[in-house]
Structure formats: structure tokens, C-alpha cells
CSV table of N, CA and C in Angstrom, one decimal:
chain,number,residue,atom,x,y,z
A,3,UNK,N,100.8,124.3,89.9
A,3,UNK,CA,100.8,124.3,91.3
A,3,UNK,C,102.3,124.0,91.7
A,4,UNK,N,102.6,124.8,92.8
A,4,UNK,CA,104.3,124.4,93.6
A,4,UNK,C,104.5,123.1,94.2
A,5,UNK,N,105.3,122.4,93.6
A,5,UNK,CA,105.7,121.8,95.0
A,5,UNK,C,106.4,121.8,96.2
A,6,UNK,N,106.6,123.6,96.5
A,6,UNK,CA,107.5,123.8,97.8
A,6,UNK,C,106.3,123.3,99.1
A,7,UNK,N,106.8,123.0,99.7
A,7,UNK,CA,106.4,122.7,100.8
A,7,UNK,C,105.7,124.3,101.9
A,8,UNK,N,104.5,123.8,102.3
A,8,UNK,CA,103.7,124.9,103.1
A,8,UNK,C,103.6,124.5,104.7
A,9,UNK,N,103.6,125.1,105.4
A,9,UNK,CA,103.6,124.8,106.6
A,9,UNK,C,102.6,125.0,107.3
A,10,UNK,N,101.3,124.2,108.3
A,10,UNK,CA,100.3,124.8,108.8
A,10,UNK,C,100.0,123.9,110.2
A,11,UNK,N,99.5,124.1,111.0
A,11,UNK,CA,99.5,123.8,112.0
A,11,UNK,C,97.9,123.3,112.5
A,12,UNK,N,98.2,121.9,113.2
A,12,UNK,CA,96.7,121.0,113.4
A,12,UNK,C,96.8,120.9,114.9
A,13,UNK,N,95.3,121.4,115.1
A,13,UNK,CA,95.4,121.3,116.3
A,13,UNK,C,94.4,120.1,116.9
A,14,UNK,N,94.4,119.1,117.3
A,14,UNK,CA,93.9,117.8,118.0
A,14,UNK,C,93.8,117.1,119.2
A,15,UNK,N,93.0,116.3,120.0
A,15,UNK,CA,92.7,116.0,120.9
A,15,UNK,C,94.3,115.4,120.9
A,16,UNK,N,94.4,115.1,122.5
A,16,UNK,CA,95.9,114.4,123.1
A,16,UNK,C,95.5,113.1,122.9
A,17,UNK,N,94.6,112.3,122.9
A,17,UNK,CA,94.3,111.0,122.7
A,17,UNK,C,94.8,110.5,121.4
A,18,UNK,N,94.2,111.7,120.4
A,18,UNK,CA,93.6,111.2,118.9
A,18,UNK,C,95.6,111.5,118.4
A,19,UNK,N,96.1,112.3,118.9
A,19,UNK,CA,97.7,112.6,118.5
A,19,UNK,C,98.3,111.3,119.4
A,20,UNK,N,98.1,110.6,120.6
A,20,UNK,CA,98.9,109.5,120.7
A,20,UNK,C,98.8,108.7,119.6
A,21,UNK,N,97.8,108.2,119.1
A,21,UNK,CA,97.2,107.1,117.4
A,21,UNK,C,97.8,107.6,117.0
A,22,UNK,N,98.1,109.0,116.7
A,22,UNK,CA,98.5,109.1,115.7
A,22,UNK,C,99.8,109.0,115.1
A,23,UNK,N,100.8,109.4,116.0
A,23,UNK,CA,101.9,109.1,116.4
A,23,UNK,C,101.8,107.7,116.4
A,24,UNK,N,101.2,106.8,117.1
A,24,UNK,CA,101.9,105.0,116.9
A,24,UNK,C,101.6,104.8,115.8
A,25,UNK,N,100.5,105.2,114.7
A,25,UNK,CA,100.0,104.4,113.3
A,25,UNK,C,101.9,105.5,112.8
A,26,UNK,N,102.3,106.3,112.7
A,26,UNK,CA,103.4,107.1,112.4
A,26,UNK,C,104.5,106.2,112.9
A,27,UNK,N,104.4,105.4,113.7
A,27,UNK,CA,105.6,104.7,114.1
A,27,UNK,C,105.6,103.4,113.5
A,28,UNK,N,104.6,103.0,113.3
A,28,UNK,CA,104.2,101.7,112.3
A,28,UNK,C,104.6,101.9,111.0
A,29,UNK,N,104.5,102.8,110.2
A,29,UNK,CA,104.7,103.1,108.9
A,29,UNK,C,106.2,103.2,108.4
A,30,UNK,N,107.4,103.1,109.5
A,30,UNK,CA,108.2,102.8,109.8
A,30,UNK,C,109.4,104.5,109.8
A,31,UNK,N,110.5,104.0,109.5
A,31,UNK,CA,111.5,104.8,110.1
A,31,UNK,C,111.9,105.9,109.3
A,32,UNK,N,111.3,106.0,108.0
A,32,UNK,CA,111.6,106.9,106.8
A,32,UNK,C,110.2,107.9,106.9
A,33,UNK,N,109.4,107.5,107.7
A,33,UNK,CA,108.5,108.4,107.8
A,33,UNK,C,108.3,109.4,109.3
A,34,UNK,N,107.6,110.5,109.1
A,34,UNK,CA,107.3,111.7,110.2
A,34,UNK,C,105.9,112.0,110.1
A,35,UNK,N,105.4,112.8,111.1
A,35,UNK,CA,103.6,112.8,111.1
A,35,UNK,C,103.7,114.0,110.0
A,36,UNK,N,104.4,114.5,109.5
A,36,UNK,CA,103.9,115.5,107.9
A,36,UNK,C,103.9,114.2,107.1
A,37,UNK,N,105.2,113.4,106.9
A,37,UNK,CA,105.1,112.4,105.3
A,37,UNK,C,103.7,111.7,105.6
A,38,UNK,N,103.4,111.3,107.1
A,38,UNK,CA,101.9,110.6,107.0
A,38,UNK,C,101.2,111.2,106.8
A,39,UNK,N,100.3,112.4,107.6
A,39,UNK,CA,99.3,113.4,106.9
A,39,UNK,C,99.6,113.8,105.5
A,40,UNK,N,100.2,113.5,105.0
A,40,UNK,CA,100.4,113.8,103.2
A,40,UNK,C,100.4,112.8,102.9
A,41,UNK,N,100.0,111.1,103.1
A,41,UNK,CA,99.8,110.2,102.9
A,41,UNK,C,98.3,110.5,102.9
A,42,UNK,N,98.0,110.4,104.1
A,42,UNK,CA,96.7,110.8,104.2
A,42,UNK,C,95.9,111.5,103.4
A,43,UNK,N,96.2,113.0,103.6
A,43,UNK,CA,95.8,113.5,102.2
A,43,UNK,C,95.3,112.8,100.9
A,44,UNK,N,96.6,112.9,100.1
A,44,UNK,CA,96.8,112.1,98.7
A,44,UNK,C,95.3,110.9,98.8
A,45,UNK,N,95.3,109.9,99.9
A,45,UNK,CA,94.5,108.6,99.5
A,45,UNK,C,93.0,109.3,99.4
A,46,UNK,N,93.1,110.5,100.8
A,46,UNK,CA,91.7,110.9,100.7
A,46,UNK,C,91.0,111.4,99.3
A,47,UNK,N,92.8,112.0,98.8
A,47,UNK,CA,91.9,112.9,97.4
A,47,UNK,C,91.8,111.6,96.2
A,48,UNK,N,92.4,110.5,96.3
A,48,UNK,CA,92.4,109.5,95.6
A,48,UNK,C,91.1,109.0,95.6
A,49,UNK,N,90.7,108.5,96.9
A,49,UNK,CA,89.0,108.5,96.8
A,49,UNK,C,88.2,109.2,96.7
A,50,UNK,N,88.9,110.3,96.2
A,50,UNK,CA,87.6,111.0,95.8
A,50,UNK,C,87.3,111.4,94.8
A,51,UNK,N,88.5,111.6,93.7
A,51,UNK,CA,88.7,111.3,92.3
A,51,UNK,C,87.9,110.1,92.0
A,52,UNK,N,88.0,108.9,92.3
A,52,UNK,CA,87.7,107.7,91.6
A,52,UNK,C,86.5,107.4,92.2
A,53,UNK,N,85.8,108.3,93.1
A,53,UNK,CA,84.6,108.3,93.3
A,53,UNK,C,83.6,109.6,92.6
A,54,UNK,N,84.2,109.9,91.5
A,54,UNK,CA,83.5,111.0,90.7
A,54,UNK,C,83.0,110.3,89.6
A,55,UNK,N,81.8,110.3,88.9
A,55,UNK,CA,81.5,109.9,88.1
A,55,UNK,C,82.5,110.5,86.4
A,56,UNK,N,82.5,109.2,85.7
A,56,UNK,CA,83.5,109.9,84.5
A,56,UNK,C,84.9,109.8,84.8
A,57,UNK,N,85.7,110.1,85.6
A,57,UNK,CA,86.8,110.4,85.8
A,57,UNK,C,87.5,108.5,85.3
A,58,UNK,N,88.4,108.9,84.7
A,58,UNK,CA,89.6,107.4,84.2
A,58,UNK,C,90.3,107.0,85.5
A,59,UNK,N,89.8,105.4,86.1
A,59,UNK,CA,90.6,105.5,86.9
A,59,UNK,C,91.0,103.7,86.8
A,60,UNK,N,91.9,103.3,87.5
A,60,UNK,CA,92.7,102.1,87.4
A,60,UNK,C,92.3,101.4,88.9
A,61,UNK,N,92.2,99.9,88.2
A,61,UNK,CA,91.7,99.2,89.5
A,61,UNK,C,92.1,97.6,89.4
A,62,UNK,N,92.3,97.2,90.4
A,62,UNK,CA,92.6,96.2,90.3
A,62,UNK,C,91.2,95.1,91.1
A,63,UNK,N,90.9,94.1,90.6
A,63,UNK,CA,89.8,92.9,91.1
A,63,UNK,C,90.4,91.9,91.5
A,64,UNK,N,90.7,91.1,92.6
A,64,UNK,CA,91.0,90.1,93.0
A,64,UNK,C,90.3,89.2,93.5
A,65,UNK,N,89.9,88.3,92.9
A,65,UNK,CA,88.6,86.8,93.2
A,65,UNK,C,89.8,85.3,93.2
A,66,UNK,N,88.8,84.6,94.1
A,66,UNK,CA,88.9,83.8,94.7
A,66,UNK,C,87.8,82.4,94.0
A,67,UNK,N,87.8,81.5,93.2
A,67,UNK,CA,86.6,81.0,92.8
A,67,UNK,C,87.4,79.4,92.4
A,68,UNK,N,87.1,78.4,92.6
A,68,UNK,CA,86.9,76.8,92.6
A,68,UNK,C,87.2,76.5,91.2
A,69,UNK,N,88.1,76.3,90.7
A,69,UNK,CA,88.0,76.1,88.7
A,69,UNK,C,86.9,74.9,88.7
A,70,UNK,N,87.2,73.9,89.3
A,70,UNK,CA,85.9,73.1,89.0
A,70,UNK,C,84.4,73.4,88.8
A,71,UNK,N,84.2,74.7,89.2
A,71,UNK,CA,82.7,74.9,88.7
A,71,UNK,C,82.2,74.9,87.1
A,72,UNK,N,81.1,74.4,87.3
A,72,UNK,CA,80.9,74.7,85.9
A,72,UNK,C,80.9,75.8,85.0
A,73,UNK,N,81.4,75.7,83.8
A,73,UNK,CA,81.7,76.5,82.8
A,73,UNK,C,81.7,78.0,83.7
A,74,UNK,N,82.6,78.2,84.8
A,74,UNK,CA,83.2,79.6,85.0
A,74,UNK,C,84.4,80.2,84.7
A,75,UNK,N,85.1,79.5,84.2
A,75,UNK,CA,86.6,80.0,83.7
A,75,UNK,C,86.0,80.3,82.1
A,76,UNK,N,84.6,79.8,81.5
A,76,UNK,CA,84.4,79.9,80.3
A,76,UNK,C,83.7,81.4,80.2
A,77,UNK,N,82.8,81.9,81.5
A,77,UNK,CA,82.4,82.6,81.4
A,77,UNK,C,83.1,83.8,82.0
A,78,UNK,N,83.9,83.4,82.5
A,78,UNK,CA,84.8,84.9,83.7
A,78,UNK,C,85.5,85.0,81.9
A,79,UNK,N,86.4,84.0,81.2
A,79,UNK,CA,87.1,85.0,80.2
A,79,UNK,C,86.1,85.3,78.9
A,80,UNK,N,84.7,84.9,79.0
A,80,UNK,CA,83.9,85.8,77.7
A,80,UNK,C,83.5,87.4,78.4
A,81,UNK,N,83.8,87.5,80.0
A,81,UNK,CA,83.5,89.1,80.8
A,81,UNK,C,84.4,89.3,80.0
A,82,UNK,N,85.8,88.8,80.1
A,82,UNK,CA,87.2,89.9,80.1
A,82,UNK,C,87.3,89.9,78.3
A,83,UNK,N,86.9,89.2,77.6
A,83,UNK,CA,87.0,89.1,76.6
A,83,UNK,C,85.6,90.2,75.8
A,84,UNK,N,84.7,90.4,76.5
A,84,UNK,CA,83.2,91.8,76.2
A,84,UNK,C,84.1,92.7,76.4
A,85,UNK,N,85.1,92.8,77.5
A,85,UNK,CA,85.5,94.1,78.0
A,85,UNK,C,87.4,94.2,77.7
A,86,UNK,N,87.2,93.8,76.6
A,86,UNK,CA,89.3,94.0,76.2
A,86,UNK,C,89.8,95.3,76.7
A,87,UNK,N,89.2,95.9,76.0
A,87,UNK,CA,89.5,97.5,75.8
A,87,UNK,C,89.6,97.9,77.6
A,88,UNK,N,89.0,97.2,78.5
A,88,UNK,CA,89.2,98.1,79.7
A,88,UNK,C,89.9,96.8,80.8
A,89,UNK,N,90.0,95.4,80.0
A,89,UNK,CA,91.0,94.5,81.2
A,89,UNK,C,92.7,94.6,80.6
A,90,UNK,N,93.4,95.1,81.5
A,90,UNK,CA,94.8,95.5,81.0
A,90,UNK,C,95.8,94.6,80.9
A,91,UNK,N,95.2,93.3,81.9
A,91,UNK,CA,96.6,91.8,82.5
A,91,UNK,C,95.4,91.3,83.3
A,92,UNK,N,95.9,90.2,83.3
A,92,UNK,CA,95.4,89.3,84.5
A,92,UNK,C,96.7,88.7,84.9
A,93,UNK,N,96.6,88.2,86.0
A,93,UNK,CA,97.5,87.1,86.8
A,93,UNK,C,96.5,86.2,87.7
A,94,UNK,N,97.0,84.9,87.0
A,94,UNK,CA,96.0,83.5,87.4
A,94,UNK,C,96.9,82.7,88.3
A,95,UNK,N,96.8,82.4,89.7
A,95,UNK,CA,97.4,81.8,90.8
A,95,UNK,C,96.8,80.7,91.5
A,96,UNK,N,97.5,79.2,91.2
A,96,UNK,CA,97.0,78.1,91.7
A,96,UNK,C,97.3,77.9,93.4
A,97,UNK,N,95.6,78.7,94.3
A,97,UNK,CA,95.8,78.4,96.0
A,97,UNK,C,96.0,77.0,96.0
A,98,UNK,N,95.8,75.7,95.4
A,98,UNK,CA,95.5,74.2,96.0
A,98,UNK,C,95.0,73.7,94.6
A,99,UNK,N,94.7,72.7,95.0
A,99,UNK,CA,94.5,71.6,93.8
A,99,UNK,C,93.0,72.3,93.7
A,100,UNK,N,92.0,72.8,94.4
A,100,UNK,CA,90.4,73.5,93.8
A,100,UNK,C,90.3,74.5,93.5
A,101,UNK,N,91.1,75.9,94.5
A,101,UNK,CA,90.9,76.7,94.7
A,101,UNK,C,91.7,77.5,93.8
A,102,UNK,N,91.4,78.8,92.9
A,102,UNK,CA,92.5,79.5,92.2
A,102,UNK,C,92.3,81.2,92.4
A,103,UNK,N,93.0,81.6,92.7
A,103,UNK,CA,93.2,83.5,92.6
A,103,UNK,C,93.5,84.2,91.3
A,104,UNK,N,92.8,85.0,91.3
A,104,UNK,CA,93.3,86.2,89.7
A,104,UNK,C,93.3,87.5,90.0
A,105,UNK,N,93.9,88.1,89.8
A,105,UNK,CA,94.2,89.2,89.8
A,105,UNK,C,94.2,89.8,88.3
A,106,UNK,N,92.9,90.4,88.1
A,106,UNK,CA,92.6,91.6,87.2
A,106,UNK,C,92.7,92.7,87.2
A,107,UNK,N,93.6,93.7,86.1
A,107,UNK,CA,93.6,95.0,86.9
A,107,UNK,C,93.1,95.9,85.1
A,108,UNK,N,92.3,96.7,85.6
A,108,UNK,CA,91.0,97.4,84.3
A,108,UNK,C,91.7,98.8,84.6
A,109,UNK,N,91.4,99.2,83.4
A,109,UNK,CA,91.4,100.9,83.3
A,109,UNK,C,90.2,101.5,82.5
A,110,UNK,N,89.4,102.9,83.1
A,110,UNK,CA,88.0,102.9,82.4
A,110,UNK,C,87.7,104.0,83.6
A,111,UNK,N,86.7,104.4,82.9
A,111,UNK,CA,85.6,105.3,82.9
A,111,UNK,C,85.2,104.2,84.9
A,112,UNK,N,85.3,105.0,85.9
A,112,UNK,CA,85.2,104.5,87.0
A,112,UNK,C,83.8,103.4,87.0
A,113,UNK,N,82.5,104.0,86.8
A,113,UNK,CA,81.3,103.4,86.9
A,113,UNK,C,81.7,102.0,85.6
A,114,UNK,N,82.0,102.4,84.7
A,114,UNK,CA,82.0,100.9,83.6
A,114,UNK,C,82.9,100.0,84.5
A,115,UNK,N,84.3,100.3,85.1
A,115,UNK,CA,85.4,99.7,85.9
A,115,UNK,C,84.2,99.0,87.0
A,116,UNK,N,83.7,99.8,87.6
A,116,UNK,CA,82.5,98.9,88.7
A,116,UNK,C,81.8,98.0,88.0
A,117,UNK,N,81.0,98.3,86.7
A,117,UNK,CA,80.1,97.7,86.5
A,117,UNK,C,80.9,96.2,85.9
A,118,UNK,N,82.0,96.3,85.5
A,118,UNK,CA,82.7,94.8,85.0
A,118,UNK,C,83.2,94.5,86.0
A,119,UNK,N,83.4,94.8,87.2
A,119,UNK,CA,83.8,93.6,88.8
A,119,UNK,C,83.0,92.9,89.1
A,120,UNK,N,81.2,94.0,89.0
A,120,UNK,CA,80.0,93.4,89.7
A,120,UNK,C,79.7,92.4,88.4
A,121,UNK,N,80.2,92.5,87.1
A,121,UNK,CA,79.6,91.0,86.3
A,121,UNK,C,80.2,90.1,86.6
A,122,UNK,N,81.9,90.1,87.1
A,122,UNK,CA,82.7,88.8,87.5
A,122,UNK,C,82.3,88.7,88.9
A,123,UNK,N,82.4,89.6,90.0
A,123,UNK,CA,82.2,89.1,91.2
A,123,UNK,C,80.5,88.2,91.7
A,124,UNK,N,79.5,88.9,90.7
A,124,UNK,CA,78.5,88.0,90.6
A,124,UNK,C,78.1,86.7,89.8
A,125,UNK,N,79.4,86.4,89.0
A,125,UNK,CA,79.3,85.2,88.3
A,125,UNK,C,79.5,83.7,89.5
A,126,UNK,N,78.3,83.0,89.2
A,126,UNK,CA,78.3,81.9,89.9
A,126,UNK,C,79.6,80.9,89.9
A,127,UNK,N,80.1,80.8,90.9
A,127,UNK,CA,81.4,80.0,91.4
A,127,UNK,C,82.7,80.6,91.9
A,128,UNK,N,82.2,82.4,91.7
A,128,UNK,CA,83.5,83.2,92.2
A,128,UNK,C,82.6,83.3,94.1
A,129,UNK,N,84.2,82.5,94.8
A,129,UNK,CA,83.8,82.8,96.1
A,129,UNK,C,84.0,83.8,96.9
A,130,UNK,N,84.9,85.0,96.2
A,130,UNK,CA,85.1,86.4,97.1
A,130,UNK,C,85.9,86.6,96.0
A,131,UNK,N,85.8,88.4,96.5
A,131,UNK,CA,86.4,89.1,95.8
A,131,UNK,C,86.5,90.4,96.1
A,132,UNK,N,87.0,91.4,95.6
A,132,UNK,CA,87.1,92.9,95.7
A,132,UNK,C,87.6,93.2,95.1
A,133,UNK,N,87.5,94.9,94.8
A,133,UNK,CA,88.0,96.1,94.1
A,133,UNK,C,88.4,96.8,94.2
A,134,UNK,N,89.6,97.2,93.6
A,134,UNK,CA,90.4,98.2,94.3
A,134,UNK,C,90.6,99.1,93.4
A,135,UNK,N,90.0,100.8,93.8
A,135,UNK,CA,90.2,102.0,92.4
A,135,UNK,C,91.5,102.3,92.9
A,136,UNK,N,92.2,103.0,91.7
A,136,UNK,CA,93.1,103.9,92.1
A,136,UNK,C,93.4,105.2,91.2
A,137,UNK,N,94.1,106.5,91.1
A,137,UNK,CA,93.9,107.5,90.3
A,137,UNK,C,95.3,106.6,89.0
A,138,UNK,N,94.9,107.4,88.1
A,138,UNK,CA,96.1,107.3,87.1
A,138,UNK,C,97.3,108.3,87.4
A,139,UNK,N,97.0,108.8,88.1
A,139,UNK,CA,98.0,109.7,89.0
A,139,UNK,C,98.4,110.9,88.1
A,140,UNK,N,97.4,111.2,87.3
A,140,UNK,CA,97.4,112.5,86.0
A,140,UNK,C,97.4,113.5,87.1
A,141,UNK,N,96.6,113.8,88.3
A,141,UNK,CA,96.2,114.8,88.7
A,141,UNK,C,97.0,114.4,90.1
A,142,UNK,N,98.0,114.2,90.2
A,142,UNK,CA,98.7,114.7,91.6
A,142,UNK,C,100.1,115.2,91.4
């Protein structure tokens, strides 16, 4: 596939092109409404890749959980420790004297990548969390 650039023309409500234009002015001064609709693009096809079953994709989990609970730092590192092969790093960040943040980031088969968030994010004492896929960027 080329990377020359194609040219094609969108046509949209006056309302929905003022948004679009301010979210374009927000994104700041190195950008124009082509580099954002090609932002656009990309994330769309990004979610859609990492919402195909099978496809290798990279994600990062970021939880929020109390070290003082019981035996959960024992059992968050026997998850990451079942799952080596698909936890790449962690980064462990002291919020306060109770409260601690980690940042996990997996590479895997998308559905196993879900299925090892929902074992940490359902482990008793983690207070929030999320997931974040992203492509390995093979296919852009």
C-alpha cells in the first residue's frame, strides 16, 4: 500500500463541522482537520483490530487497590506470575500511605489479554481499574 496521500471530499452538517473544527483546534497548532480525520481513522481501525478475536494486541491495565488488604499483592503477583509470558513490565506507584497504582502492560492473543485484566480487576481489594488495547502497529 502507498503512502502518497489521496484526496476526497466530506460532506457534513454546519453544526457537526463547527465540533469539529474546535476538537481540531484543541489538538493544537501542528494539527489541520486532514491530520485529525487521519487520527480518527487510524484509532477507529485500531479498535477494530483489537476487537477481532485472535489478533496480537498490546494493552496496558491500570488498578488502583489499598496494599493493606489481605493477601492481594500476594495474589495480584501469582495472576502476573500464571501469565509471564503475556505481562511485559509493571510500574508500582505509591498514591498515599494506603492507596497504590500499577500499571501493567500484556501482550497476547486479545481475548487471553481480557481474560487476565478481568482476573486482576476482579481480585478482591483492587478498587478500579481499566484496560486499555492497542494494535502492535504491524498493520498500519
Amino acid at each position: 500500500m502507498s503512502n502518497d496521500l489521496v484526496r476526497f471530499s466530506v460532506a457534513m452538517p454546519e453544526a457537526l463541522l463547527i465540533e469539529f473544527d474546535q476538537l481540531v483546534a484543541r489538538r493544537g497548532l501542528a494539527k489541520n482537520r486532514s491530520e485529525v480525520v487521519r487520527d480518527l481513522v487510524r484509532d477507529a481501525l485500531v479498535e477494530e483490530e483489537c476487537s477481532t478475536p485472535g489478533t496480537v494486541v498490546m494493552g496496558t491495565l491500570t488498578i488502583v487497590y489499598d496494599h493493606h488488604s489481605n493477601d492481594l499483592q500476594e495474589k495480584l503477583h501469582t495472576i502476573q506470575h500464571d501469565y509471564f509470558d503475556n505481562i511485559i513490565s509493571t510500574m508500582h506507584v505509591h498514591v498515599d500511605q494506603h492507596m497504590c497504582l500499577e500499571v501493567i502492560v500484556m501482550r497476547g492473543e486479545t481475548g487471553l489479554v481480557q481474560t487476565v485484566a478481568n482476573l486482576i480487576l476482579g481480585t478482591k481489594g483492587v478498587k478500579n481499574g481499566k484496560l486499555v488495547l492497542t494494535t502492535t502497529g504491524r498493520h498500519l
